[in-house]
Amino acid sequence: MAHPVPNFLIGRRALLAGASAFFAAPALADLGPRLFTGTVAKFDRAKAGKPLPTLEFLDAQDRPALFSDFKDRVLLVNFWATWCAPCVKEMPSLDRLQGLVGKDKLIVLPLSLDGPSRDKVVPFYEQQALINLGIFFDKGRKIMQATGTTVLPTTILADRQGRELGRLEGEADWDQPEAVALINAAVGTSG
């Protein structure tokens, strides 16, 4: 088929290549400073998409798990403990966020650092009526160390390929409009 515009096919190929690159990583394109307001104002965007570690963590039944087990979904990894007051305050908002966004797009992955107090985690979930979050443990704090996390709570946002998009040190209200907007941008949805 003849095209009246010179270089039509070259231009169309460039457009298609650019569009596929844009849609392949919508989270990277959409996470601008305009989203870092209110409760997520302290969100620190990662300079380069460093992959999450390939270390194992444990689920509530002591089965090993990896971040790659949740592939094709955005991850919000939260380091917390039952003995950490800001962590305890933050957990209900993470549970509500998970319920709002849904597990098909986002996995909120709370990694408990409870060692000797590990038996307090399940009763804490029951007391707080945390029904949308799974229970996971960072045994020996290996993932905490591998990610360079030094403050509790710290929450790391990772794209569908398991690359860190950024992190927030300290507590946040994750079900507030500005936090939901940040997460929606990461999962590639509007509003």
Coordinates of N, CA, C and O in Angstrom, one line a residue:
M1 N 0.8 -1.2 0.0 CA 0.0 0.0 0.0 C 0.9 1.2 0.0 O 1.8 1.3 0.8
A2 N 0.6 2.2 -0.9 CA 1.4 3.4 -1.0 C 0.8 4.4 0.0 O -0.4 4.5 0.2
H3 N 1.7 5.1 0.7 CA 1.4 6.1 1.7 C 1.8 7.5 1.1 O 2.9 7.7 0.7
P4 N 0.8 8.4 1.1 CA 1.1 9.8 0.5 C 2.1 10.6 1.3 O 2.8 11.4 0.8
V5 N 2.3 10.3 2.6 CA 3.2 11.0 3.5 C 4.6 10.3 3.5 O 4.7 9.2 3.8
P6 N 5.6 11.1 3.1 CA 7.0 10.4 3.1 C 7.3 10.0 4.5 O 7.0 10.6 5.5
N7 N 8.0 8.9 4.7 CA 8.5 8.4 5.9 C 7.3 8.0 6.9 O 7.5 7.9 8.1
F8 N 6.2 7.7 6.3 CA 5.0 7.4 7.1 C 5.3 6.1 8.0 O 5.0 6.1 9.2
L9 N 5.8 5.1 7.4 CA 6.1 3.8 8.1 C 7.1 4.0 9.2 O 7.0 3.5 10.3
I10 N 8.1 4.8 8.9 CA 9.2 5.1 9.9 C 8.6 5.8 11.1 O 8.8 5.5 12.3
G11 N 7.8 6.8 10.8 CA 7.1 7.6 11.9 C 6.2 6.7 12.7 O 6.1 6.8 13.9
R12 N 5.4 5.9 12.0 CA 4.5 5.0 12.7 C 5.2 4.0 13.6 O 4.8 3.8 14.7
R13 N 6.3 3.5 13.1 CA 7.1 2.5 13.9 C 7.6 3.2 15.2 O 7.6 2.7 16.3
A14 N 8.1 4.4 15.0 CA 8.6 5.2 16.2 C 7.5 5.5 17.2 O 7.7 5.3 18.4
L15 N 6.3 5.8 16.7 CA 5.2 6.1 17.6 C 4.8 4.8 18.3 O 4.6 4.8 19.5
L16 N 4.7 3.7 17.6 CA 4.4 2.4 18.2 C 5.4 2.0 19.3 O 5.1 1.5 20.3
A17 N 6.7 2.2 18.9 CA 7.7 1.8 19.9 C 7.7 2.7 21.1 O 7.8 2.2 22.2
G18 N 7.5 3.9 20.9 CA 7.4 4.9 22.1 C 6.2 4.5 22.9 O 6.2 4.6 24.2
A19 N 5.0 4.2 22.3 CA 3.8 3.9 23.1 C 4.0 2.6 23.8 O 3.6 2.5 25.0
S20 N 4.6 1.6 23.2 CA 4.8 0.4 24.0 C 5.8 0.5 25.1 O 5.6 0.0 26.2
A21 N 6.8 1.4 25.0 CA 7.7 1.6 26.1 C 7.0 2.4 27.2 O 7.2 2.1 28.4
F22 N 6.1 3.3 26.8 CA 5.4 4.1 27.8 C 4.4 3.1 28.6 O 4.4 3.2 29.8
F23 N 3.7 2.3 27.9 CA 2.7 1.4 28.6 C 3.4 0.3 29.3 O 2.8 -0.3 30.2
A24 N 4.6 -0.1 28.9 CA 5.3 -1.2 29.6 C 5.7 -0.8 31.0 O 5.8 -1.6 31.9
A25 N 5.9 0.5 31.3 CA 6.3 1.0 32.6 C 5.5 2.2 33.0 O 6.0 3.3 33.2
P26 N 4.1 2.1 33.1 CA 3.4 3.3 33.4 C 3.7 3.9 34.8 O 3.6 5.1 35.0
A27 N 4.1 3.0 35.7 CA 4.4 3.5 37.0 C 5.6 4.5 37.0 O 5.6 5.5 37.7
L28 N 6.6 4.2 36.2 CA 7.8 5.1 36.2 C 7.4 6.4 35.6 O 7.9 7.5 36.0
A29 N 6.5 6.4 34.6 CA 6.2 7.7 33.9 C 5.2 8.5 34.8 O 5.3 9.7 34.7
D30 N 4.4 7.9 35.6 CA 3.4 8.6 36.3 C 3.8 9.1 37.7 O 3.0 9.8 38.4
L31 N 4.9 8.7 38.3 CA 5.3 9.0 39.6 C 6.1 10.3 39.7 O 7.3 10.3 39.8
G32 N 5.4 11.4 39.6 CA 6.0 12.7 39.6 C 5.9 13.4 41.0 O 5.0 12.9 41.8
P33 N 6.6 14.4 41.2 CA 6.6 15.1 42.5 C 5.2 15.6 42.9 O 4.9 15.8 44.1
R34 N 4.3 15.8 41.9 CA 3.0 16.3 42.2 C 2.2 15.3 43.0 O 1.2 15.7 43.7
L35 N 2.6 14.1 43.0 CA 1.9 13.1 43.8 C 2.4 13.0 45.3 O 1.7 12.4 46.1
F36 N 3.5 13.6 45.6 CA 4.1 13.5 46.9 C 3.6 14.6 47.8 O 4.4 15.6 48.1
T37 N 2.4 14.5 48.2 CA 1.8 15.5 49.1 C 1.1 14.9 50.3 O 0.9 13.7 50.3
G38 N 0.7 15.7 51.2 CA 0.0 15.2 52.4 C 0.7 14.1 53.1 O 1.9 14.2 53.4
T39 N 0.0 13.0 53.3 CA 0.5 11.9 54.1 C 1.7 11.2 53.4 O 2.5 10.6 54.1
V40 N 1.8 11.4 52.1 CA 3.0 10.7 51.4 C 4.0 11.8 50.9 O 4.8 11.5 50.0
A41 N 4.0 12.9 51.6 CA 4.9 14.0 51.2 C 6.4 13.6 51.3 O 7.3 14.1 50.6
K42 N 6.6 12.7 52.2 CA 8.0 12.2 52.5 C 8.4 11.1 51.6 O 9.5 10.5 51.7
F43 N 7.6 10.7 50.6 CA 7.9 9.6 49.7 C 9.2 10.0 48.9 O 9.3 11.1 48.3
D44 N 10.2 9.2 48.9 CA 11.5 9.4 48.2 C 11.5 8.5 47.0 O 11.7 7.3 47.1
R45 N 11.4 9.1 45.8 CA 11.5 8.3 44.6 C 12.9 7.8 44.4 O 13.9 8.5 44.6
A46 N 12.9 6.6 44.0 CA 14.2 5.9 43.7 C 14.9 6.5 42.5 O 14.2 6.9 41.5
K47 N 16.2 6.7 42.5 CA 16.9 7.2 41.4 C 17.0 6.2 40.2 O 16.8 6.6 39.1
A48 N 17.2 5.0 40.5 CA 17.2 3.9 39.5 C 16.4 2.8 40.1 O 16.4 2.5 41.3
G49 N 15.7 2.1 39.2 CA 14.9 1.0 39.7 C 15.7 -0.2 40.1 O 15.8 -1.2 39.4
K50 N 16.2 -0.2 41.3 CA 16.9 -1.3 41.9 C 16.0 -2.4 42.2 O 14.9 -2.2 42.8
P51 N 16.3 -3.6 41.8 CA 15.4 -4.8 42.0 C 15.3 -5.1 43.5 O 16.3 -5.0 44.3
L52 N 14.2 -5.6 43.9 CA 14.0 -6.1 45.3 C 14.9 -7.3 45.4 O 15.1 -8.0 44.5
P53 N 15.3 -7.6 46.6 CA 16.2 -8.7 46.8 C 15.5 -10.1 46.5 O 14.3 -10.1 46.7
T54 N 16.3 -11.1 46.2 CA 15.7 -12.4 45.9 C 15.7 -13.3 47.1 O 15.6 -14.5 47.0
L55 N 15.8 -12.7 48.3 CA 15.8 -13.5 49.5 C 14.4 -13.9 49.9 O 13.4 -13.3 49.6
E56 N 14.4 -15.0 50.6 CA 13.1 -15.6 51.1 C 12.6 -14.9 52.4 O 13.4 -14.5 53.2
F57 N 11.3 -14.8 52.5 CA 10.7 -14.4 53.7 C 9.7 -15.5 54.0 O 9.5 -16.4 53.2
L58 N 9.0 -15.5 55.1 CA 8.1 -16.5 55.5 C 6.6 -16.0 55.6 O 6.4 -14.9 56.0
D59 N 5.7 -16.9 55.3 CA 4.3 -16.6 55.5 C 3.9 -17.0 56.8 O 4.7 -17.5 57.6
A60 N 2.6 -16.9 57.2 CA 2.1 -17.2 58.5 C 2.3 -18.7 58.9 O 2.3 -19.0 60.0
Q61 N 2.4 -19.6 57.9 CA 2.5 -21.0 58.1 C 4.0 -21.4 58.0 O 4.3 -22.6 57.8
D62 N 4.9 -20.4 58.0 CA 6.4 -20.6 57.9 C 6.8 -21.2 56.6 O 7.8 -21.8 56.4
R63 N 6.0 -21.0 55.5 CA 6.4 -21.4 54.2 C 7.2 -20.3 53.6 O 6.9 -19.1 53.7
P64 N 8.3 -20.7 52.8 CA 9.1 -19.6 52.2 C 8.3 -18.9 51.1 O 7.5 -19.6 50.4
A65 N 8.6 -17.7 50.9 CA 8.0 -16.9 49.8 C 9.1 -15.9 49.3 O 10.0 -15.6 49.9
L66 N 8.9 -15.5 48.0 CA 9.7 -14.6 47.4 C 8.9 -13.4 46.8 O 7.7 -13.6 46.5
F67 N 9.5 -12.3 46.6 CA 8.8 -11.2 46.0 C 8.3 -11.6 44.6 O 7.2 -11.2 44.2
S68 N 9.1 -12.4 43.9 CA 8.7 -12.9 42.5 C 7.4 -13.7 42.5 O 6.8 -13.9 41.5
D69 N 7.0 -14.2 43.7 CA 5.7 -15.0 43.8 C 4.5 -14.1 43.5 O 3.4 -14.6 43.3
F70 N 4.7 -12.8 43.6 CA 3.7 -11.8 43.3 C 3.9 -11.0 42.0 O 3.4 -9.9 41.9
K71 N 4.5 -11.7 41.1 CA 4.8 -11.0 39.8 C 3.6 -10.5 39.1 O 2.5 -10.9 39.4
D72 N 3.8 -9.5 38.3 CA 2.8 -8.8 37.5 C 1.8 -8.0 38.4 O 0.8 -7.6 37.9
R73 N 2.2 -7.7 39.6 CA 1.4 -6.8 40.5 C 2.4 -5.8 41.1 O 3.6 -6.2 41.4
V74 N 1.9 -4.7 41.4 CA 2.7 -3.7 42.1 C 2.8 -4.1 43.6 O 1.8 -4.7 44.1
L75 N 4.0 -4.0 44.2 CA 4.1 -4.4 45.6 C 4.3 -3.1 46.5 O 5.0 -2.2 46.1
L76 N 3.7 -3.1 47.6 CA 3.9 -2.1 48.6 C 4.4 -2.9 49.9 O 3.6 -3.5 50.6
V77 N 5.7 -3.0 50.0 CA 6.4 -3.8 51.1 C 6.5 -2.9 52.3 O 7.2 -1.8 52.2
N78 N 5.9 -3.3 53.4 CA 6.0 -2.5 54.6 C 6.7 -3.3 55.7 O 6.3 -4.4 56.1
F79 N 7.8 -2.7 56.2 CA 8.5 -3.2 57.3 C 7.9 -2.7 58.6 O 7.8 -1.5 58.8
W80 N 7.5 -3.6 59.5 CA 6.8 -3.2 60.7 C 7.0 -4.2 61.8 O 7.6 -5.3 61.6
A81 N 6.5 -3.9 63.0 CA 6.6 -4.8 64.2 C 5.5 -4.4 65.2 O 5.1 -3.2 65.2
T82 N 5.0 -5.4 65.9 CA 4.0 -5.1 66.9 C 4.4 -4.2 68.0 O 3.6 -3.5 68.7
W83 N 5.7 -4.2 68.3 CA 6.3 -3.3 69.3 C 6.6 -1.9 68.9 O 7.1 -1.1 69.6
C84 N 6.3 -1.6 67.6 CA 6.6 -0.3 67.0 C 5.3 0.5 67.0 O 4.4 0.2 66.2
A85 N 5.1 1.5 67.8 CA 3.8 2.3 67.9 C 3.4 2.9 66.6 O 2.2 2.8 66.2
P86 N 4.3 3.6 65.8 CA 3.9 4.1 64.5 C 3.5 3.0 63.5 O 2.5 3.3 62.7
C87 N 4.1 1.9 63.6 CA 3.7 0.8 62.7 C 2.3 0.3 63.0 O 1.5 0.1 62.1
V88 N 2.0 0.1 64.3 CA 0.7 -0.3 64.8 C -0.4 0.7 64.3 O -1.4 0.3 63.8
K89 N -0.1 1.9 64.4 CA -1.0 3.0 64.0 C -1.3 2.9 62.5 O -2.4 3.2 62.0
E90 N -0.2 2.6 61.7 CA -0.3 2.6 60.2 C -1.0 1.4 59.6 O -1.6 1.5 58.6
M91 N -1.0 0.2 60.3 CA -1.4 -1.0 59.7 C -2.9 -1.0 59.3 O -3.2 -1.5 58.2
P92 N -3.9 -0.4 60.0 CA -5.2 -0.4 59.5 C -5.4 0.4 58.2 O -6.2 -0.1 57.4
S93 N -4.6 1.4 58.0 CA -4.7 2.1 56.7 C -4.2 1.3 55.6 O -4.7 1.4 54.5
L94 N -3.1 0.5 55.8 CA -2.6 -0.4 54.8 C -3.6 -1.4 54.4 O -3.8 -1.8 53.3
D95 N -4.3 -1.9 55.5 CA -5.4 -2.9 55.2 C -6.5 -2.3 54.4 O -7.0 -3.0 53.4
R96 N -6.9 -1.1 54.7 CA -8.0 -0.5 53.9 C -7.5 -0.2 52.5 O -8.3 -0.3 51.5
L97 N -6.2 0.2 52.3 CA -5.7 0.5 51.0 C -5.8 -0.8 50.2 O -6.2 -0.8 49.0
Q98 N -5.3 -2.0 50.7 CA -5.4 -3.2 50.0 C -6.8 -3.5 49.6 O -7.1 -4.0 48.5
G99 N -7.8 -3.3 50.5 CA -9.2 -3.5 50.1 C -9.7 -2.6 49.0 O -10.5 -3.0 48.2
L100 N -9.2 -1.3 49.0 CA -9.6 -0.4 48.0 C -9.1 -0.7 46.6 O -9.8 -0.6 45.6
V101 N -7.8 -1.0 46.5 CA -7.2 -1.2 45.2 C -7.4 -2.7 44.7 O -7.5 -2.9 43.5
G102 N -7.4 -3.6 45.6 CA -7.6 -5.0 45.1 C -6.3 -5.7 44.9 O -5.3 -5.1 44.5
K103 N -6.3 -7.0 45.1 CA -5.1 -7.8 45.0 C -4.7 -8.2 43.6 O -3.7 -8.8 43.4
D104 N -5.6 -7.9 42.6 CA -5.2 -8.2 41.3 C -4.3 -7.2 40.7 O -3.6 -7.4 39.8
K105 N -4.2 -6.0 41.3 CA -3.3 -4.9 40.9 C -2.2 -4.6 41.8 O -1.1 -4.3 41.4
L106 N -2.4 -4.8 43.1 CA -1.5 -4.4 44.2 C -1.5 -5.5 45.3 O -2.5 -6.0 45.7
I107 N -0.3 -5.8 45.8 CA -0.1 -6.6 46.9 C 0.6 -5.7 48.0 O 1.7 -5.3 47.8
V108 N -0.2 -5.5 49.1 CA 0.5 -4.9 50.3 C 1.1 -6.0 51.0 O 0.4 -6.9 51.4
L109 N 2.4 -5.9 51.2 CA 3.1 -7.0 51.8 C 3.8 -6.6 53.1 O 4.9 -6.1 53.1
P110 N 3.1 -6.7 54.2 CA 3.6 -6.3 55.5 C 4.6 -7.4 56.0 O 4.3 -8.5 56.2
L111 N 5.9 -7.0 56.1 CA 6.9 -7.9 56.6 C 7.2 -7.6 58.1 O 7.8 -6.6 58.4
S112 N 6.7 -8.5 58.9 CA 6.9 -8.3 60.3 C 8.3 -8.6 60.7 O 8.9 -9.6 60.3
L113 N 8.8 -7.7 61.6 CA 10.2 -8.0 62.2 C 10.1 -8.5 63.6 O 11.1 -8.6 64.3
D114 N 8.9 -9.0 64.0 CA 8.7 -9.6 65.3 C 9.5 -10.9 65.3 O 9.2 -11.8 64.5
G115 N 10.4 -11.0 66.2 CA 11.1 -12.2 66.4 C 10.6 -12.9 67.6 O 9.6 -13.7 67.5
P116 N 11.1 -12.5 68.8 CA 10.6 -13.1 70.1 C 9.1 -12.8 70.3 O 8.4 -13.6 70.9
S117 N 8.6 -11.7 69.7 CA 7.2 -11.4 69.9 C 6.3 -11.8 68.7 O 5.2 -11.4 68.6
R118 N 6.8 -12.8 68.0 CA 6.1 -13.2 66.8 C 4.7 -13.8 67.1 O 3.8 -13.6 66.3
D119 N 4.5 -14.4 68.2 CA 3.2 -14.9 68.6 C 2.2 -13.8 68.8 O 1.0 -14.1 68.9
K120 N 2.6 -12.5 68.8 CA 1.6 -11.4 69.0 C 1.0 -11.0 67.7 O 0.1 -10.2 67.7
V121 N 1.6 -11.4 66.5 CA 1.1 -10.9 65.2 C -0.3 -11.3 64.9 O -1.1 -10.5 64.5
V122 N -0.6 -12.6 65.0 CA -1.9 -13.1 64.6 C -3.0 -12.4 65.6 O -4.0 -11.9 65.1
P123 N -2.8 -12.4 66.9 CA -3.8 -11.7 67.7 C -3.9 -10.2 67.4 O -5.0 -9.7 67.4
F124 N -2.8 -9.6 67.0 CA -2.9 -8.2 66.6 C -3.8 -8.0 65.4 O -4.6 -7.1 65.3
Y125 N -3.6 -8.9 64.4 CA -4.4 -8.8 63.2 C -5.9 -9.0 63.5 O -6.8 -8.3 63.0
E126 N -6.2 -10.0 64.4 CA -7.6 -10.2 64.8 C -8.1 -9.0 65.6 O -9.3 -8.6 65.3
Q127 N -7.4 -8.5 66.5 CA -7.8 -7.3 67.3 C -8.1 -6.1 66.4 O -9.1 -5.4 66.6
Q128 N -7.3 -5.9 65.4 CA -7.4 -4.7 64.5 C -8.3 -5.0 63.4 O -8.6 -4.1 62.5
A129 N -8.8 -6.2 63.2 CA -9.7 -6.7 62.1 C -9.0 -6.4 60.8 O -9.6 -5.9 59.8
L130 N -7.8 -6.8 60.7 CA -7.0 -6.7 59.4 C -7.4 -7.9 58.5 O -6.8 -9.0 58.7
I131 N -8.3 -7.7 57.6 CA -8.8 -8.8 56.8 C -8.3 -8.9 55.4 O -8.4 -9.9 54.7
N132 N -7.6 -7.8 55.0 CA -7.1 -7.7 53.6 C -5.6 -8.0 53.5 O -5.1 -8.1 52.3
L133 N -4.9 -8.1 54.6 CA -3.5 -8.2 54.5 C -3.1 -9.7 54.9 O -3.6 -10.3 55.8
G134 N -2.0 -10.1 54.2 CA -1.4 -11.4 54.6 C -0.4 -11.2 55.7 O -0.1 -10.0 56.1
I135 N 0.0 -12.2 56.4 CA 1.0 -12.2 57.4 C 2.3 -12.8 56.9 O 2.3 -13.9 56.4
F136 N 3.3 -12.0 57.0 CA 4.7 -12.4 56.5 C 5.7 -11.9 57.5 O 5.6 -10.9 58.2
F137 N 6.8 -12.7 57.5 CA 7.9 -12.4 58.5 C 9.2 -12.3 57.8 O 9.5 -13.1 56.9
D138 N 10.0 -11.3 58.1 CA 11.4 -11.2 57.6 C 12.3 -11.8 58.7 O 12.8 -11.1 59.6
K139 N 12.5 -13.1 58.6 CA 13.3 -13.8 59.6 C 14.7 -13.4 59.5 O 15.3 -13.4 58.5
G140 N 15.2 -13.0 60.7 CA 16.6 -12.5 60.8 C 16.9 -11.1 60.2 O 18.0 -10.7 60.0
R141 N 15.8 -10.5 59.8 CA 15.9 -9.1 59.2 C 16.8 -9.1 58.0 O 17.4 -8.0 57.7
K142 N 16.8 -10.1 57.2 CA 17.7 -10.2 56.0 C 17.2 -9.2 54.9 O 18.0 -8.6 54.3
I143 N 15.9 -9.2 54.7 CA 15.4 -8.3 53.6 C 15.5 -6.9 54.1 O 15.9 -6.0 53.3
M144 N 15.3 -6.6 55.3 CA 15.4 -5.3 55.9 C 16.8 -4.8 55.6 O 17.0 -3.7 55.1
Q145 N 17.8 -5.6 55.9 CA 19.2 -5.2 55.7 C 19.5 -5.1 54.2 O 20.2 -4.1 53.8
A146 N 19.0 -6.0 53.4 CA 19.3 -6.0 51.9 C 18.8 -4.8 51.2 O 19.3 -4.3 50.2
T147 N 17.6 -4.2 51.8 CA 17.0 -3.1 51.2 C 17.5 -1.8 51.8 O 17.1 -0.7 51.4
G148 N 18.4 -1.9 52.8 CA 19.0 -0.7 53.4 C 18.0 0.1 54.3 O 18.1 1.3 54.5
T149 N 17.0 -0.7 54.8 CA 16.0 -0.1 55.6 C 16.5 0.0 57.1 O 17.0 -1.0 57.6
T150 N 16.4 1.2 57.6 CA 16.9 1.5 59.0 C 15.9 2.0 59.9 O 16.1 2.1 61.1
V151 N 14.7 2.4 59.4 CA 13.7 3.1 60.2 C 12.4 2.3 60.1 O 12.0 1.7 59.0
L152 N 11.7 2.2 61.2 CA 10.4 1.5 61.2 C 9.3 2.6 61.5 O 9.5 3.4 62.4
P153 N 8.2 2.5 60.8 CA 8.0 1.7 59.6 C 8.6 2.3 58.4 O 8.9 3.5 58.4
T154 N 9.0 1.5 57.5 CA 9.4 1.9 56.1 C 8.6 1.1 55.1 O 8.4 -0.1 55.3
T155 N 8.1 1.8 54.1 CA 7.3 1.2 53.1 C 8.0 1.4 51.7 O 8.3 2.6 51.4
I156 N 8.2 0.4 51.0 CA 8.8 0.4 49.7 C 7.8 0.1 48.6 O 7.1 -1.0 48.7
L157 N 7.7 0.9 47.6 CA 6.8 0.7 46.5 C 7.6 0.2 45.3 O 8.7 0.7 45.0
A158 N 7.2 -1.0 44.8 CA 7.9 -1.6 43.7 C 7.0 -1.8 42.5 O 5.8 -2.1 42.7
D159 N 7.5 -1.7 41.3 CA 6.7 -1.9 40.1 C 6.5 -3.4 39.8 O 6.9 -4.3 40.6
R160 N 5.8 -3.7 38.7 CA 5.4 -5.1 38.4 C 6.6 -6.0 38.1 O 6.5 -7.2 38.1
Q161 N 7.7 -5.3 37.8 CA 8.9 -6.1 37.5 C 9.8 -6.3 38.8 O 10.9 -6.8 38.7
G162 N 9.3 -5.8 40.0 CA 10.0 -6.0 41.2 C 11.1 -5.0 41.4 O 12.0 -5.2 42.2
R163 N 11.0 -3.8 40.7 CA 12.0 -2.7 40.9 C 11.5 -1.7 41.8 O 10.3 -1.2 41.7
E164 N 12.3 -1.2 42.7 CA 11.9 -0.2 43.7 C 11.6 1.1 42.9 O 12.5 1.6 42.2
L165 N 10.4 1.7 43.2 CA 10.1 3.0 42.6 C 10.4 4.1 43.6 O 10.6 5.2 43.2
G166 N 10.4 3.7 44.9 CA 10.7 4.7 45.9 C 10.2 4.1 47.3 O 9.7 3.0 47.4
R167 N 10.4 5.0 48.3 CA 10.1 4.5 49.7 C 9.7 5.7 50.5 O 10.0 6.8 50.3
L168 N 9.0 5.3 51.6 CA 8.6 6.3 52.6 C 9.0 5.8 53.9 O 8.6 4.7 54.3
E169 N 9.9 6.6 54.6 CA 10.3 6.2 56.0 C 9.4 6.9 56.9 O 9.2 8.1 56.9
G170 N 8.9 6.2 57.9 CA 7.9 6.7 58.8 C 6.5 6.3 58.4 O 6.3 5.7 57.4
E171 N 5.6 6.7 59.3 CA 4.2 6.3 59.1 C 3.5 7.2 58.1 O 3.9 8.3 57.9
A172 N 2.4 6.6 57.5 CA 1.6 7.4 56.6 C 0.2 6.8 56.7 O 0.0 5.7 57.2
D173 N -0.8 7.6 56.3 CA -2.2 7.1 56.2 C -2.4 6.7 54.8 O -2.8 7.5 53.9
W174 N -2.3 5.4 54.5 CA -2.3 4.9 53.2 C -3.6 4.8 52.5 O -3.7 4.6 51.3
D175 N -4.7 5.1 53.2 CA -6.0 5.1 52.6 C -6.5 6.6 52.3 O -7.6 6.8 51.9
Q176 N -5.6 7.6 52.5 CA -6.0 9.0 52.2 C -5.9 9.2 50.7 O -5.1 8.5 50.0
P177 N -6.6 10.2 50.2 CA -6.7 10.4 48.8 C -5.3 10.6 48.1 O -5.1 10.0 47.0
E178 N -4.3 11.3 48.7 CA -3.0 11.5 48.1 C -2.2 10.2 48.1 O -1.5 9.9 47.1
A179 N -2.4 9.3 49.1 CA -1.7 8.0 49.0 C -2.3 7.1 48.0 O -1.6 6.4 47.3
V180 N -3.6 7.1 47.9 CA -4.3 6.3 46.9 C -4.0 6.7 45.5 O -3.8 5.9 44.6
A181 N -3.8 8.1 45.3 CA -3.5 8.6 44.0 C -2.1 8.1 43.6 O -1.8 7.7 42.5
L182 N -1.1 8.1 44.6 CA 0.2 7.6 44.4 C 0.2 6.1 43.9 O 0.8 5.7 43.0
I183 N -0.6 5.3 44.7 CA -0.7 3.9 44.4 C -1.4 3.7 43.0 O -0.9 2.9 42.2
N184 N -2.4 4.4 42.7 CA -3.1 4.3 41.4 C -2.2 4.7 40.3 O -2.2 4.0 39.2
A185 N -1.3 5.7 40.5 CA -0.3 6.0 39.4 C 0.6 4.9 39.2 O 1.0 4.5 38.1
A186 N 1.0 4.2 40.3 CA 2.0 3.1 40.2 C 1.3 1.9 39.5 O 2.0 1.2 38.8
V187 N 0.1 1.6 39.8 CA -0.6 0.5 39.2 C -1.1 0.8 37.8 O -1.6 0.0 37.0
G188 N -1.0 2.1 37.4 CA -1.4 2.5 36.1 C -2.9 2.8 35.9 O -3.4 2.6 34.8
T189 N -3.6 3.2 36.9 CA -5.0 3.5 36.8 C -5.2 5.0 37.0 O -4.3 5.6 37.5
S190 N -6.4 5.4 36.7 CA -6.6 6.8 37.0 C -7.4 7.0 38.2 O -8.0 6.1 38.7
G191 N -7.3 8.3 38.8 CA -8.1 8.7 39.9 C -8.0 8.0 41.1 O -8.4 8.0 42.1

